[in-house]
Coordinates of C-alpha atoms in Angstrom, one line a residue:
Chain A
X770 CA 108.7 113.3 129.3
X771 CA 107.1 110.7 127.1
X772 CA 109.4 109.9 124.2
X773 CA 106.8 107.6 122.7
X774 CA 106.9 103.9 123.4
X775 CA 110.3 102.3 123.8
X776 CA 111.9 99.3 125.4
X777 CA 115.2 100.8 126.3
X778 CA 117.1 104.1 126.2
X779 CA 120.9 104.3 126.3
X780 CA 123.9 106.4 125.3
X781 CA 126.0 104.9 122.5
X782 CA 129.3 105.8 120.8
X783 CA 130.7 103.8 117.8
X784 CA 134.0 102.2 118.4
X785 CA 135.0 102.2 114.8
X786 CA 137.3 105.2 114.3
X787 CA 136.5 105.4 110.6
X788 CA 132.9 106.0 111.3
X789 CA 133.6 108.2 114.3
X790 CA 135.5 110.5 112.0
X791 CA 132.7 111.2 109.6
X792 CA 129.6 110.7 111.8
X793 CA 127.6 113.6 113.2
X794 CA 127.5 112.3 116.7
X795 CA 128.0 108.8 118.1
X796 CA 127.9 107.2 114.6
X797 CA 124.9 105.0 115.7
X798 CA 123.0 105.1 112.4
X799 CA 126.0 104.5 110.2
X800 CA 127.4 101.7 112.4
X801 CA 124.0 100.0 112.7
X802 CA 123.3 100.1 109.0
X803 CA 126.7 98.6 108.2
X804 CA 126.2 96.0 110.8
X805 CA 122.7 95.1 109.6
X806 CA 124.0 94.9 106.0
X807 CA 126.8 92.6 107.1
X808 CA 124.4 90.4 109.0
X809 CA 121.8 90.2 106.2
X810 CA 119.1 91.9 108.3
X811 CA 118.9 94.4 105.5
X812 CA 120.1 94.4 101.9
X813 CA 120.0 98.1 101.4
X814 CA 119.2 101.4 103.1
X815 CA 117.6 104.6 102.0
X816 CA 119.9 107.4 103.2
X817 CA 120.6 111.1 102.7
X818 CA 123.7 110.9 100.4
X819 CA 125.6 113.8 98.9
X820 CA 124.8 115.6 95.7
X821 CA 126.8 117.9 93.4
X822 CA 125.4 120.9 95.2
X823 CA 127.2 121.6 98.5
X824 CA 125.2 120.5 101.5
X825 CA 122.2 119.6 99.4
X826 CA 121.4 116.0 100.3
X827 CA 120.3 113.5 97.7
X828 CA 118.1 110.6 98.6
X829 CA 120.3 107.6 97.9
X830 CA 119.8 103.8 97.9
X831 CA 122.9 102.5 99.6
X832 CA 123.7 98.8 99.2
X833 CA 127.4 98.8 100.3
X834 CA 129.1 99.9 103.5
X835 CA 131.0 102.6 101.5
X836 CA 127.8 104.1 100.3
X837 CA 126.4 104.1 103.8
X838 CA 129.5 105.7 105.3
X839 CA 129.5 108.3 102.6
X840 CA 126.1 109.4 103.7
X841 CA 127.1 110.0 107.3
X842 CA 126.6 113.4 108.9
X843 CA 123.6 115.7 109.2
X844 CA 122.5 117.9 106.3
X845 CA 120.2 120.5 107.7
X846 CA 117.8 120.6 104.7
X847 CA 115.1 118.5 103.2
X848 CA 116.0 115.1 101.8
X849 CA 112.9 113.4 100.4
X850 CA 114.0 110.0 101.4
X851 CA 110.7 108.2 101.0
X852 CA 110.6 109.1 97.3
X853 CA 113.2 106.4 96.6
X854 CA 111.5 103.5 98.4
X855 CA 109.8 102.1 95.3
X856 CA 112.9 102.3 93.2
X857 CA 114.8 100.4 95.9
X858 CA 112.2 97.6 95.7
X859 CA 111.9 97.6 91.9
X860 CA 115.1 98.7 90.1
X861 CA 117.4 97.6 92.9
X862 CA 115.4 94.5 93.7
X863 CA 115.8 94.9 97.4
X864 CA 113.8 92.7 99.7
X865 CA 114.9 94.1 103.1
X866 CA 115.0 97.8 103.1
X867 CA 116.1 100.1 105.9
X868 CA 114.8 103.6 105.9
X869 CA 116.7 106.4 107.7
X870 CA 114.8 109.5 108.3
X871 CA 113.4 112.3 110.4
X872 CA 110.3 111.7 112.4
X873 CA 107.9 112.9 109.7
X874 CA 109.6 110.6 107.2
X875 CA 109.3 107.6 109.6
X876 CA 105.6 108.2 110.0
X877 CA 105.3 108.5 106.2
X878 CA 106.8 105.1 105.8
X879 CA 104.7 103.6 108.5
X880 CA 101.6 105.1 106.9
X881 CA 102.7 103.6 103.6
X882 CA 102.9 100.2 105.3
X883 CA 99.2 100.5 106.2
X884 CA 97.6 102.7 103.5
X885 CA 100.1 102.7 100.6
X886 CA 97.6 102.7 97.8
X887 CA 100.4 103.3 95.3
X888 CA 103.0 101.2 97.1
X889 CA 102.5 97.7 95.8
X890 CA 104.5 95.1 97.6
X891 CA 106.4 97.7 99.6
X892 CA 105.0 97.1 103.1
X893 CA 106.7 93.7 103.7
X894 CA 110.0 95.0 102.4
X895 CA 110.5 97.6 105.0
X896 CA 112.9 95.7 107.3
X897 CA 114.0 98.5 109.6
X898 CA 113.2 102.1 110.3
X899 CA 115.9 104.3 111.9
X900 CA 114.6 107.7 113.1
X901 CA 116.7 110.7 113.8
X902 CA 115.7 113.3 116.4
X903 CA 114.5 116.4 114.7
X904 CA 113.5 119.8 116.0
X905 CA 112.9 121.4 112.6
X906 CA 114.3 121.6 109.1
X907 CA 115.3 124.3 106.6
X908 CA 114.7 124.7 102.9
X909 CA 117.9 124.6 100.9
X910 CA 117.7 128.3 100.2
X911 CA 117.0 128.9 103.9
X912 CA 120.1 127.0 104.9
X913 CA 122.2 128.8 102.4
X914 CA 121.0 132.1 103.7
X915 CA 121.8 131.1 107.3
X916 CA 125.3 130.1 106.3
X917 CA 126.2 132.7 103.8
X918 CA 124.3 135.8 105.1
X919 CA 124.3 135.2 108.8
X920 CA 127.4 133.1 109.4
X921 CA 129.1 134.9 106.5
X922 CA 131.1 131.9 105.2
X923 CA 130.8 130.3 101.8
X924 CA 128.8 127.1 101.9
X925 CA 131.5 125.2 100.0
X926 CA 134.0 125.8 102.8
X927 CA 131.8 124.2 105.5
X928 CA 132.8 120.7 106.7
X929 CA 130.2 120.3 109.5
X930 CA 127.1 121.9 110.8
X931 CA 125.6 121.5 114.2
X932 CA 122.7 122.7 116.2
X933 CA 123.3 122.6 119.9
X934 CA 123.5 124.6 123.1
X935 CA 121.2 127.3 121.6
X936 CA 123.4 127.9 118.7
X937 CA 123.8 127.1 115.0
X938 CA 127.5 126.1 114.5
X939 CA 129.3 126.0 111.2
X940 CA 132.7 124.4 111.1
X941 CA 135.3 124.4 108.4
X942 CA 138.1 126.9 107.4
X943 CA 136.5 129.1 110.0
X944 CA 134.3 128.1 112.9
X945 CA 131.3 130.3 113.3
X946 CA 128.2 130.1 115.5
X947 CA 125.1 132.3 115.6
X948 CA 122.2 132.2 118.0
X949 CA 119.6 129.7 116.9
X950 CA 117.0 132.4 117.2
X951 CA 118.4 134.1 114.1
X952 CA 117.6 130.9 112.1
X953 CA 114.0 130.5 113.1
X954 CA 112.4 132.4 110.3
X955 CA 114.1 130.1 107.7
X956 CA 112.5 127.0 109.2
X957 CA 110.3 125.0 106.9
X958 CA 106.7 126.0 107.9
X959 CA 105.4 122.4 107.6
X960 CA 107.6 121.6 110.6
X961 CA 105.6 123.9 112.8
X962 CA 102.7 121.5 113.3
X963 CA 105.0 118.5 113.9
X964 CA 104.8 117.1 117.4
X965 CA 107.4 114.4 117.1
X966 CA 111.0 115.1 118.2
X967 CA 112.3 111.7 119.0
X968 CA 111.0 109.7 115.9
X969 CA 108.4 107.9 118.0
X970 CA 107.4 105.5 115.3
X971 CA 110.8 104.2 114.3
X972 CA 112.2 100.8 115.3
X973 CA 115.3 102.6 116.6
X974 CA 115.6 106.3 117.1
X975 CA 118.7 108.3 117.9
X976 CA 120.0 111.8 118.2
X977 CA 122.5 114.1 119.8
X978 CA 120.2 115.7 122.4
X979 CA 120.8 114.4 125.9
X980 CA 124.3 113.1 125.6
X981 CA 127.8 114.9 125.4
X982 CA 129.6 115.5 122.1
X983 CA 130.5 112.3 120.3
X984 CA 127.7 110.3 121.9
X985 CA 124.1 109.6 120.8
X986 CA 121.0 109.1 122.9
X987 CA 119.4 106.0 121.5
X988 CA 115.9 104.5 121.9
X989 CA 115.2 100.9 121.1
X990 CA 111.4 100.9 120.4
X991 CA 110.3 97.7 118.6
X992 CA 111.4 94.1 119.1
X993 CA 113.3 94.1 115.9
X994 CA 115.0 97.3 116.7
X995 CA 116.0 96.1 120.1
X996 CA 117.3 92.8 118.7
X997 CA 119.5 94.5 116.2
X998 CA 120.8 96.9 118.8
X999 CA 121.5 94.3 121.4
X1000 CA 123.4 92.1 118.9
X1001 CA 125.5 95.1 117.7
X1002 CA 126.3 95.9 121.3
X1003 CA 127.1 92.3 122.1
X1004 CA 129.4 92.2 119.1
X1005 CA 131.4 95.1 120.5
X1006 CA 130.5 97.8 118.0
X1007 CA 129.5 100.4 120.6
X1008 CA 130.6 101.9 123.9
X1009 CA 127.4 101.9 125.9
X1010 CA 126.5 104.0 128.9
X1011 CA 123.3 104.3 130.9
X1012 CA 121.6 107.6 130.5
X1013 CA 121.9 108.1 134.2
X1014 CA 125.6 108.7 133.8
X1015 CA 124.9 112.1 132.3
X1016 CA 123.4 113.7 135.4
X1017 CA 124.2 117.3 136.1
X1018 CA 125.1 118.7 139.5
X1019 CA 122.3 118.4 142.0
X1020 CA 121.7 122.1 142.0
X1021 CA 121.7 122.4 138.2
X1022 CA 118.6 123.6 136.5
X1023 CA 118.5 120.7 134.1
X1024 CA 119.2 117.5 136.0
X1025 CA 120.2 115.1 133.3
X1026 CA 120.4 114.5 129.6
X1027 CA 117.0 112.9 129.5
X1028 CA 115.5 115.9 131.3
X1029 CA 116.9 118.2 128.7
X1030 CA 115.5 116.0 125.9
X1031 CA 112.2 115.9 127.7
X1032 CA 112.1 119.7 128.0
X1033 CA 112.8 120.1 124.3
X1034 CA 110.2 117.5 123.4
X1035 CA 107.6 119.3 125.4
X1036 CA 108.6 122.5 123.8
X1037 CA 108.1 121.0 120.3
X1038 CA 104.7 119.5 121.3
X1039 CA 103.5 122.8 122.8
X1040 CA 104.6 124.7 119.8
X1041 CA 102.9 122.3 117.4
X1042 CA 99.7 122.6 119.4
X1043 CA 99.9 126.4 119.3
X1044 CA 100.4 126.4 115.5
X1045 CA 97.7 123.8 115.1
X1046 CA 95.2 126.0 116.9
X1047 CA 96.3 129.2 115.0
X1048 CA 95.9 127.5 111.6
X1049 CA 92.5 126.1 112.5
X1050 CA 91.5 129.6 113.5
X1051 CA 92.6 130.9 110.2
X1052 CA 90.4 128.3 108.5
X1053 CA 93.3 126.2 107.1
X1054 CA 93.2 122.5 106.9
X1055 CA 95.5 120.9 109.5
X1056 CA 96.2 117.2 109.5
X1057 CA 94.0 115.5 112.0
X1058 CA 95.8 113.4 114.7
X1059 CA 99.0 115.1 113.9
X1060 CA 99.3 116.1 117.6
X1061 CA 98.8 112.6 118.9
Chain B
X289 CA 74.1 92.4 116.2
X290 CA 76.0 90.7 113.3
X291 CA 79.1 92.0 111.6
X292 CA 77.2 93.2 108.6
X293 CA 74.7 95.1 110.7
X294 CA 77.5 96.8 112.6
X295 CA 79.2 97.6 109.4
X296 CA 76.1 99.0 107.9
X297 CA 75.4 101.2 110.9
X298 CA 79.0 102.3 110.8
X299 CA 78.7 103.4 107.1
X300 CA 75.6 105.3 108.1
X301 CA 73.0 102.8 106.8
X302 CA 70.3 101.3 108.8
X303 CA 70.9 97.8 110.2
X304 CA 68.5 95.4 108.4
X305 CA 67.0 92.3 109.8
X306 CA 69.6 89.8 110.9
X307 CA 70.8 87.9 107.9
X308 CA 70.0 84.2 107.9
X309 CA 72.7 82.0 109.3
X310 CA 73.9 79.4 106.9
X311 CA 74.7 76.2 108.6
X312 CA 77.6 75.4 106.3
X313 CA 79.2 78.7 106.8
X314 CA 82.7 78.4 108.1
X315 CA 84.1 80.8 110.7
X316 CA 85.8 83.9 109.4
X317 CA 89.6 83.3 109.4
X318 CA 91.2 85.4 112.0
X319 CA 93.2 88.2 110.5
X320 CA 96.7 88.3 111.8
X321 CA 97.0 92.0 112.2
X322 CA 93.6 93.2 113.1
X323 CA 91.5 91.9 115.9
X324 CA 88.2 93.6 116.4
X325 CA 85.9 93.3 119.3
X326 CA 83.0 92.4 117.0
X327 CA 84.6 89.1 116.2
X328 CA 85.1 88.3 119.8
X329 CA 81.4 89.0 120.4
X330 CA 80.6 86.5 117.6
X331 CA 82.8 83.9 119.2
X332 CA 81.6 84.5 122.7
X333 CA 78.1 82.8 122.7
X334 CA 77.8 79.8 125.0
X335 CA 76.8 77.6 122.1
X336 CA 79.6 75.4 121.0
X337 CA 79.1 76.1 117.3
X338 CA 80.6 79.3 116.0
X339 CA 78.1 80.9 113.6
X340 CA 79.3 83.7 111.4
X341 CA 77.5 84.8 108.3
X342 CA 79.8 85.5 105.4
X343 CA 78.9 88.7 103.7
X344 CA 77.6 88.3 100.1
X345 CA 80.0 90.2 97.8
X346 CA 79.4 91.2 94.2
X347 CA 82.3 92.3 92.1
X348 CA 80.9 94.7 89.5
X349 CA 83.0 95.5 86.4
X350 CA 82.3 98.7 84.6
X351 CA 84.7 100.7 82.4
X352 CA 87.9 99.3 84.0
X353 CA 90.8 97.3 82.9
X354 CA 90.5 94.3 85.3
X355 CA 93.9 95.5 86.8
X356 CA 92.1 96.1 90.1
X357 CA 90.9 92.5 90.1
X358 CA 94.4 91.3 89.2
X359 CA 95.7 93.4 92.1
X360 CA 93.2 91.6 94.4
X361 CA 94.6 88.3 93.1
X362 CA 98.1 89.6 93.7
X363 CA 97.5 89.1 97.4
X364 CA 98.7 85.6 96.6
X365 CA 97.9 83.1 99.4
X366 CA 96.1 85.8 101.3
X367 CA 93.5 85.8 98.6
X368 CA 92.3 82.6 100.2
X369 CA 91.7 84.5 103.5
X370 CA 89.6 87.1 101.6
X371 CA 87.6 84.6 99.5
X372 CA 87.2 82.4 102.6
X373 CA 85.8 85.3 104.5
X374 CA 83.1 86.3 101.9
X375 CA 80.6 84.7 99.7
X376 CA 81.4 85.9 96.2
X377 CA 78.0 85.8 94.5
X378 CA 78.8 87.7 91.3
X379 CA 82.0 88.2 89.5
X380 CA 82.0 87.9 85.7
X381 CA 85.7 87.3 85.4
X382 CA 85.8 84.5 88.0
X383 CA 82.3 82.9 88.1
X384 CA 79.4 82.0 85.9
X385 CA 76.6 84.2 87.3
X386 CA 75.6 86.4 84.4
X387 CA 73.6 89.0 86.3
X388 CA 73.5 90.5 89.7
X389 CA 71.7 88.0 91.9
X390 CA 68.1 88.6 92.8
X391 CA 67.6 90.3 96.2
X392 CA 70.2 92.0 98.3
X393 CA 74.0 91.6 98.4
X394 CA 76.0 92.9 101.3
X395 CA 78.9 94.5 99.6
X396 CA 79.4 95.6 96.0
X397 CA 82.9 96.2 94.9
X398 CA 82.9 98.3 91.8
X399 CA 85.8 98.5 89.4
X400 CA 85.8 101.0 86.6
X401 CA 83.9 104.2 85.9
X402 CA 80.6 104.6 84.1
X403 CA 80.1 105.5 80.5
X404 CA 77.1 107.8 80.4
X405 CA 76.3 106.9 76.8
X406 CA 76.2 103.2 77.6
X407 CA 72.7 102.5 78.8
X408 CA 73.7 99.1 80.2
X409 CA 76.5 100.5 82.4
X410 CA 74.3 103.2 83.8
X411 CA 71.6 100.6 84.5
X412 CA 74.1 98.3 86.2
X413 CA 75.5 100.9 88.6
X414 CA 72.0 101.9 89.6
X415 CA 71.0 98.3 90.1
X416 CA 74.2 97.8 92.1
X417 CA 73.3 100.6 94.5
X418 CA 69.7 99.3 94.9
X419 CA 70.9 95.8 95.7
X420 CA 74.0 96.4 97.7
X421 CA 74.2 97.3 101.4
X422 CA 77.6 98.9 100.9
X423 CA 79.2 100.1 97.7
X424 CA 82.9 100.3 97.5
X425 CA 84.5 102.3 94.7
X426 CA 87.5 100.2 94.1
X427 CA 90.5 101.6 92.2
X428 CA 91.2 104.9 90.5
X429 CA 88.6 104.6 87.7
X430 CA 85.7 103.9 90.0
X431 CA 86.8 106.2 92.8
X432 CA 88.3 109.2 91.0
X433 CA 87.7 108.7 87.3
X434 CA 91.4 108.2 86.8
X435 CA 92.4 107.8 83.1
X436 CA 88.8 107.9 82.0
X437 CA 88.9 111.6 82.7
X438 CA 90.7 111.9 79.3
X439 CA 88.0 110.2 77.3
X440 CA 86.7 112.4 74.5
X441 CA 84.7 110.0 72.3
X442 CA 85.1 109.9 68.5
X443 CA 86.5 106.5 68.3
X444 CA 85.3 103.6 66.2
X445 CA 82.9 101.8 66.7
X446 CA 81.1 103.7 69.4
X447 CA 82.2 107.3 68.7
X448 CA 79.4 108.6 70.9
X449 CA 80.9 106.9 74.0
X450 CA 82.6 110.0 75.3
X451 CA 81.6 110.8 78.9
X452 CA 83.0 108.6 81.7
X453 CA 82.5 109.5 85.4
X454 CA 83.6 108.1 88.7
X455 CA 80.6 106.2 90.2
X456 CA 79.9 108.7 92.9
X457 CA 78.5 111.1 90.2
X458 CA 75.6 108.7 89.8
X459 CA 75.2 106.9 93.1
X460 CA 76.1 107.2 96.8
X461 CA 79.4 105.5 97.5
X462 CA 80.3 104.2 101.0
X463 CA 84.0 103.7 100.6
X464 CA 86.7 104.6 98.2
X465 CA 90.0 102.8 97.5
X466 CA 92.0 105.0 95.2
X467 CA 95.1 103.9 93.3
X468 CA 95.8 102.6 89.9
X469 CA 95.7 99.9 90.9
X470 CA 95.5 99.9 94.7
X471 CA 98.3 97.9 96.2
X472 CA 97.3 94.3 97.1
X473 CA 98.3 95.0 100.8
X474 CA 95.8 97.8 101.0
X475 CA 93.1 95.7 99.5
X476 CA 93.8 92.9 101.9
X477 CA 93.8 95.2 104.9
X478 CA 90.6 96.8 103.7
X479 CA 88.8 93.4 103.2
X480 CA 89.9 92.1 106.6
X481 CA 89.0 95.3 108.3
X482 CA 85.5 95.3 106.6
X483 CA 84.9 91.7 107.7
X484 CA 86.1 92.1 111.2
X485 CA 84.5 95.6 111.7
X486 CA 87.7 97.5 112.2
X487 CA 86.1 100.9 111.8
X488 CA 89.2 102.8 112.7
X489 CA 91.2 101.4 109.8
X490 CA 88.3 102.0 107.4
X491 CA 87.7 105.6 108.3
X492 CA 90.0 107.2 105.8
X493 CA 88.5 105.2 102.9
X494 CA 85.0 106.4 103.9
X495 CA 86.0 110.1 103.8
X496 CA 84.2 112.0 101.1
X497 CA 87.4 113.6 99.9
X498 CA 88.8 110.2 99.0
X499 CA 86.5 110.0 96.0
X500 CA 85.7 112.2 93.0
X501 CA 88.1 114.0 90.8
X502 CA 91.6 113.9 92.0
X503 CA 94.9 115.1 90.5
X504 CA 98.5 115.8 91.4
X505 CA 97.2 119.3 92.0
X506 CA 95.8 118.0 95.3
X507 CA 99.3 118.2 96.7
X508 CA 99.2 121.9 96.1
X509 CA 95.7 122.6 97.2
X510 CA 95.5 120.3 100.2
X511 CA 99.0 120.1 101.4
X512 CA 101.4 122.8 100.2
X513 CA 98.8 125.6 100.2
X514 CA 98.0 124.7 103.8
X515 CA 101.7 124.9 104.7
X516 CA 101.8 121.2 105.6
X517 CA 104.3 119.8 103.2
X518 CA 107.6 118.8 104.8
X519 CA 109.2 117.2 101.8
X520 CA 109.2 113.5 102.7
X521 CA 108.7 112.3 99.1
X522 CA 105.9 109.8 99.7
X523 CA 103.8 111.3 96.9
X524 CA 106.6 110.8 94.4
X525 CA 107.0 107.2 95.4
X526 CA 103.2 106.6 95.2
X527 CA 102.7 108.0 91.8
X528 CA 102.3 105.2 89.3
X529 CA 103.5 107.3 86.3
X530 CA 106.4 109.2 87.9
X531 CA 104.6 112.4 87.4
X532 CA 106.0 113.8 90.6
X533 CA 109.6 114.7 91.2
X534 CA 111.0 116.2 94.3
X535 CA 112.7 119.6 93.6
X536 CA 114.2 121.5 96.5
X537 CA 112.2 119.4 98.9
X538 CA 108.8 119.9 97.3
X539 CA 106.8 117.9 94.8
X540 CA 107.1 119.2 91.3
X541 CA 104.2 117.8 89.4
X542 CA 104.0 117.0 85.7
X543 CA 100.4 117.6 84.7
X544 CA 100.7 115.9 81.3
X545 CA 101.9 112.7 82.9
X546 CA 99.3 112.6 85.8
X547 CA 96.5 110.1 85.2
X548 CA 94.3 111.5 88.0
X549 CA 94.3 108.4 90.2
X550 CA 94.4 110.1 93.6
X551 CA 97.1 108.0 95.0
X552 CA 99.5 110.8 95.9
X553 CA 97.3 112.8 98.1
X554 CA 95.9 109.7 99.8
X555 CA 99.4 108.4 100.6
X556 CA 100.6 111.8 101.8
X557 CA 101.2 111.6 105.6
X558 CA 99.9 115.2 105.9
X559 CA 96.4 114.6 104.5
X560 CA 95.7 112.0 107.2
X561 CA 97.9 110.4 109.8
X562 CA 96.7 107.1 111.2
X563 CA 98.6 107.4 114.5
X564 CA 96.7 104.7 116.4
X565 CA 97.1 102.2 113.7
X566 CA 100.8 103.0 113.3
X567 CA 101.3 102.3 117.0
X568 CA 100.1 98.7 116.4
X569 CA 103.0 98.3 114.0
X570 CA 105.6 99.0 116.7
X571 CA 105.7 95.7 118.5

């Protein structure tokens, strides 16, 4: 169990019913972004909004609460969020940009802050990075195959998707779940060398693993991340619990939420190592330091 | 060992005799982000006076548009840090020295590619290599050929001026900073890292693959083909001509729009990932 560097880990649940209704889990990302916008910590956020194609996310520059809330909920396919960062700074004239993304997108933004040769005057405009836990991602066609061929429901009818408890869940007119194993072959191959599950380079990272339904496991990693979180909690936006409250029975195989997260993290890191070695052996180029 | 010597050995050159210490030299301003042990070593001696030699820097302008120099100036007040940390001995745009100075300079920053039909340019880049301890190919034209790749000659009044090459075709280059132009922040980071001896930061710039011909095709040959692309969209944001569009989570690249600057593959987090440096951002 390492989870990268962090100052605090906690379980959070948004109190705002409006957000709770649309959020994937505890509504942490949506609530925090709305709060940061209201307090002037950010003046816009790069989020995964909706497009005309069902369940195909569209990288969106959100500058109002409505736009942020409209982007709530997980879309299990690729949303190239970093592609909009320059537009946010140029066309939208944003000075304090929040980026919400998966671990790989967070390290893309952080690399851009250090080595962004084509990112003039972007580094100082990244005000906040919010990372979402990620085990792997699917291509759009992959996701569609999983839903329409394996779950046997039309993608338009789906209102929520979830991965948890070893299953891929599809909710809507009909609730269906299939074993997660069935979906493995549709995973994006670029994910297989990724060794970051908990968005280790974000200011704040959050996700469902480790907490019960409706809650989010949340790490405050940097000072600015912790400041924002503490203020939001102090202003009564969240119900907060210690991670210790989610302990299983003493004889259970997995003792607590954090243990479960730790197991999955180790699984992802081990898998990345395995794929890294295999690709090297094949003579392919593999990103140095990707295993960190 | 002085900063320049350690830099030189880091870039693979031999350390030369210690450069003379100028009494009027001011201490190198401390960089806010990067603190290197070399600087501490310099500060450590028992003597009360801090003696740091400023590296002599020559800014060589070949077939470029001066946009790279403008980008350097776009560091605003931080430009004072950069200029304060070095001794700019040659820069046609900013100073009066007409030719490269006699004797050695420590660092030559080269903007622009070389026109093979222009004898003076070829001579200047050769002379630069002879005189400079380190040669930095600064900006797309110098590092990758950039838009000069499209030169075909046939224009008045030097219709024979048709072949333009990135400088590594003619001389050995120690570091490349691609981008058209490179972002001011990157230039600042590079300069401070070079002066303080932050080798870890400089490493990606010193990689051979950072220089020479580059193109949006790199995303195919270096990233997608190696099954590394995960669709973050950094390449699309980095492209100065919007030649890259993300389609179904992958870069779709418009060859006609690409100016061959090399920014996209350099910015891609799957070509190199500076994990240790990123950790320093998380405070």
